[in-house]
Coordinates of C-alpha atoms in Angstrom, one line a residue:
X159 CA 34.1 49.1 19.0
X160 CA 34.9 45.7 18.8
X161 CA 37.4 44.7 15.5
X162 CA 36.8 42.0 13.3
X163 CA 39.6 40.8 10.8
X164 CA 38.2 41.0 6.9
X165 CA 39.5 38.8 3.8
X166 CA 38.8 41.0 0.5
X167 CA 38.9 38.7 -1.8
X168 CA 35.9 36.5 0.2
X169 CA 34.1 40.2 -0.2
X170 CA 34.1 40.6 -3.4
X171 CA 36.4 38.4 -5.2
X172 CA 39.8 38.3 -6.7
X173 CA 41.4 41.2 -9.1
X174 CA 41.1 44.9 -7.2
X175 CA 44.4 44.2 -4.5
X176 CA 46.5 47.4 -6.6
X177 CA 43.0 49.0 -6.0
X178 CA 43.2 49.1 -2.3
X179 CA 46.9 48.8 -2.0
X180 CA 47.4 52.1 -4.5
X181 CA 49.2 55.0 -2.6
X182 CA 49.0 58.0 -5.0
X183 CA 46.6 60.4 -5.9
X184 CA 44.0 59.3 -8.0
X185 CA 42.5 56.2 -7.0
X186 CA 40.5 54.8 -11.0
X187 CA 38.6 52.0 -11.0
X188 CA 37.9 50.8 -14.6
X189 CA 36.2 48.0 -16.0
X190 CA 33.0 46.5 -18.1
X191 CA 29.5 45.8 -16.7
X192 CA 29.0 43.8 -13.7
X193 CA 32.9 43.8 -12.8
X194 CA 32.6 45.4 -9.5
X195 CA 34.1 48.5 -9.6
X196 CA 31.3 50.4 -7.6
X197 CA 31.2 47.7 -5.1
X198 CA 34.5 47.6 -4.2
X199 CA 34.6 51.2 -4.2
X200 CA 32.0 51.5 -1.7
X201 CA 33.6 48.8 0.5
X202 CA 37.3 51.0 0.1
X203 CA 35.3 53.9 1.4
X204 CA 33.6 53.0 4.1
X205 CA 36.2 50.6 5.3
X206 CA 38.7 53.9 4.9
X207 CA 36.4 56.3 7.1
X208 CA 36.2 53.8 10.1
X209 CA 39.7 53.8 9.6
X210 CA 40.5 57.2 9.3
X211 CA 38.6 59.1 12.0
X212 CA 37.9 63.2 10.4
X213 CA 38.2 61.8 6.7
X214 CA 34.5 62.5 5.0
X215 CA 33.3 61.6 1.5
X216 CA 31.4 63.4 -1.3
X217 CA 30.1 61.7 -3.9
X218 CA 29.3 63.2 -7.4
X219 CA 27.2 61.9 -10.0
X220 CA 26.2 63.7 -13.2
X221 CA 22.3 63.9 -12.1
X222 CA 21.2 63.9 -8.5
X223 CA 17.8 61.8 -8.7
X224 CA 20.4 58.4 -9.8
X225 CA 22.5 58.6 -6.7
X226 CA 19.8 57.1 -4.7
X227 CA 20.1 54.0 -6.8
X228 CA 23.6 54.0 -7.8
X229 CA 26.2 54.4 -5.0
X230 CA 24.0 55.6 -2.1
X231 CA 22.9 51.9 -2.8
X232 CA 26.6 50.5 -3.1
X233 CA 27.4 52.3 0.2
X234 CA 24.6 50.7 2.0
X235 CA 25.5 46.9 0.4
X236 CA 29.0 47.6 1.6
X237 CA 28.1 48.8 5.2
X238 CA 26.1 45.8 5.5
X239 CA 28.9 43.6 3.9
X240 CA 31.6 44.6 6.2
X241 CA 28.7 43.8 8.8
X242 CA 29.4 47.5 10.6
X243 CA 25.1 48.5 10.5
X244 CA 25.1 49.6 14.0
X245 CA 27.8 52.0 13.3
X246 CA 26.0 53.6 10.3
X247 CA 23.1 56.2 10.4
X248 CA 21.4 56.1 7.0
X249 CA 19.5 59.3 5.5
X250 CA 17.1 59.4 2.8
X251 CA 16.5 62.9 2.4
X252 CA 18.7 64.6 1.5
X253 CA 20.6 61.5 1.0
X254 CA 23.6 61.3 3.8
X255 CA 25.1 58.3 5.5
X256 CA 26.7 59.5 9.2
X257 CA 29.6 57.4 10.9
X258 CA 27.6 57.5 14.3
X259 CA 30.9 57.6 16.4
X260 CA 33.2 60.1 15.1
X261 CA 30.2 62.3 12.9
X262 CA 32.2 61.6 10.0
X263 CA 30.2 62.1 6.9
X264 CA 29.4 60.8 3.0
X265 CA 27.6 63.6 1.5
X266 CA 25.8 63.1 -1.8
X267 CA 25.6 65.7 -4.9
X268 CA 24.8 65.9 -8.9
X269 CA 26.1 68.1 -11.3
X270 CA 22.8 68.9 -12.8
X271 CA 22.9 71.7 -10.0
X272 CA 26.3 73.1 -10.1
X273 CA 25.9 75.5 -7.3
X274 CA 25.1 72.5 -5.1
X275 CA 28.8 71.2 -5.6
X276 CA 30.4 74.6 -4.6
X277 CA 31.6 75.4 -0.8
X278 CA 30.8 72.1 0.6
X279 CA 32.1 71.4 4.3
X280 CA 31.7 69.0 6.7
X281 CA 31.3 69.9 10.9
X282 CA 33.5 67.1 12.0
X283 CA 37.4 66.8 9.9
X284 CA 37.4 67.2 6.8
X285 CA 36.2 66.6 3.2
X286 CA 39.1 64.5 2.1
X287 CA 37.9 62.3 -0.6
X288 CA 35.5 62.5 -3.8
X289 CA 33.8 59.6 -5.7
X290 CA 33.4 60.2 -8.8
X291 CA 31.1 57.5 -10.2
X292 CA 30.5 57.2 -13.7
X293 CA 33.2 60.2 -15.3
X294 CA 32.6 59.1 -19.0
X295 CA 31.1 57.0 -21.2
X296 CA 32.5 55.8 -24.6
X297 CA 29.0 57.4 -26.4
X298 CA 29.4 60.7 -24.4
X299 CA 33.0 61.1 -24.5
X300 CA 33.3 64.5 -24.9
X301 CA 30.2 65.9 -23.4
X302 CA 30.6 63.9 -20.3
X303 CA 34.5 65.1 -20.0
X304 CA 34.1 69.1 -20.4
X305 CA 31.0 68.5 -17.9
X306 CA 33.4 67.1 -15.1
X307 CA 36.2 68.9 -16.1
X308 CA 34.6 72.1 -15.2
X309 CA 32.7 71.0 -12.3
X310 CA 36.0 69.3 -10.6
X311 CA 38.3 71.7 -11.9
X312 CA 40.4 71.5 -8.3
X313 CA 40.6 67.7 -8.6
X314 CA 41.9 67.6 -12.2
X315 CA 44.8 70.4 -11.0
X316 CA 45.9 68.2 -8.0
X317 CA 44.4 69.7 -5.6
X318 CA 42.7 67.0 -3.9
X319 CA 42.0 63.4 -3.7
X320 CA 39.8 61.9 -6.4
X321 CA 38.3 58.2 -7.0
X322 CA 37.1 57.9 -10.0
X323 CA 34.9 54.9 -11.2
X324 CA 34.1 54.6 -15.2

C-alpha cells in the first residue's frame, strides 16, 4: 500500500486539532448543526484503523434503521475523502465496512435491540473503539442518558475506549 501524506485542515477545515491530537480516554466531539463533528469523526476512525492494524470499530446509535444514513454514511464520505476506496469493502446488509487488508472491522448496532449490543467480537484483533453518535439531546436529556448509560455501562466505568459525538 502506497502512502499519501494528508493536511486535515484542507479535509475538513480548521478547529478539531485537540480532537485528533487528544491522548486520553474519552475522545467527545461536541458542537451545533452542521459543525462537523460526525465528519471528522469518521475521518479519525478510518484514518486510525489503517493505522492501527487489529483495532475494529462499533458504532452505536439509539435506533438501528438511522445508522444507514447517519454514520455508515459519514464513514463512506470519509473513505472516499482520504481517497483509500480500494482498500475498503462496503456492506449493506447487515451494514459492515471491512479493511480488505488486515480484515479489520466497523461493525454497526442500535440500542432499540439491546441484546444485539451484548458479546460482540471481531475474528481479526480486537474491538478497541466505540462511536457513540448522538448520546443526548438537550429535549431528551434524561431519557436519552439512563438509555446509554445502561446500554454502555463498561464504557462509562472505564473500561474501554469511547468516542462520543453529541
Amino acid at each position: 500500500m502506497k502512502s499519501r501524506k494528508v493536511k486535515l485542515p484542507e479535509l475538513v477545515g480548521k478547529g478539531y486539532k485537540d480532537f485528533w491530537n487528544f491522548k486520553g480516554r474519552y475522545r467527545v466531539c461536541k458542537g451545533s448543526r452542521a459543525s462537523k463533528k460526525s465528519k471528522t469523526t469518521a475521518l479519525f476512525f478510518i484514518y486510525s484503523m489503517m493505522k492501527y492494524p487489529g483495532a475494529n470499530l462499533l458504532v452505536i446509535r439509539k435506533v438501528y434503521r438511522t445508522l444507514k444514513d447517519s454514520c455508515f454514511t459519514d464513514l463512506k464520505w470519509a473513505i472516499n475523502r482520504l481517497q483509500v476506496n480500494e482498500y475498503w469493502d462496503v456492506k449493506e446488509s447487515p451494514l459492515e465496512i471491512v479493511y480488505v487488508p488486515t480484515g479489520q472491522k466497523i461493525l454497526f448496532r442500535g440500542l432499540d435491540d439491546p441484546l444485539k449490543v451484548t458479546s460482540i467480537t471481531v475474528e481479526t484483533g480486537n474491538l478497541c473503539w466505540a462511536w457513540i453518535n448522538k448520546f443526548s439531546s438537550r429535549r431528551q436529556k434524561i431519557n436519552h442518558f439512563n438509555c446509554w448509560k445502561i446500554q454502555t455501562s463498561k464504557v462509562v466505568d472505564n473500561q474501554q475506549r469511547s468516542y462520543l459525538t453529541m
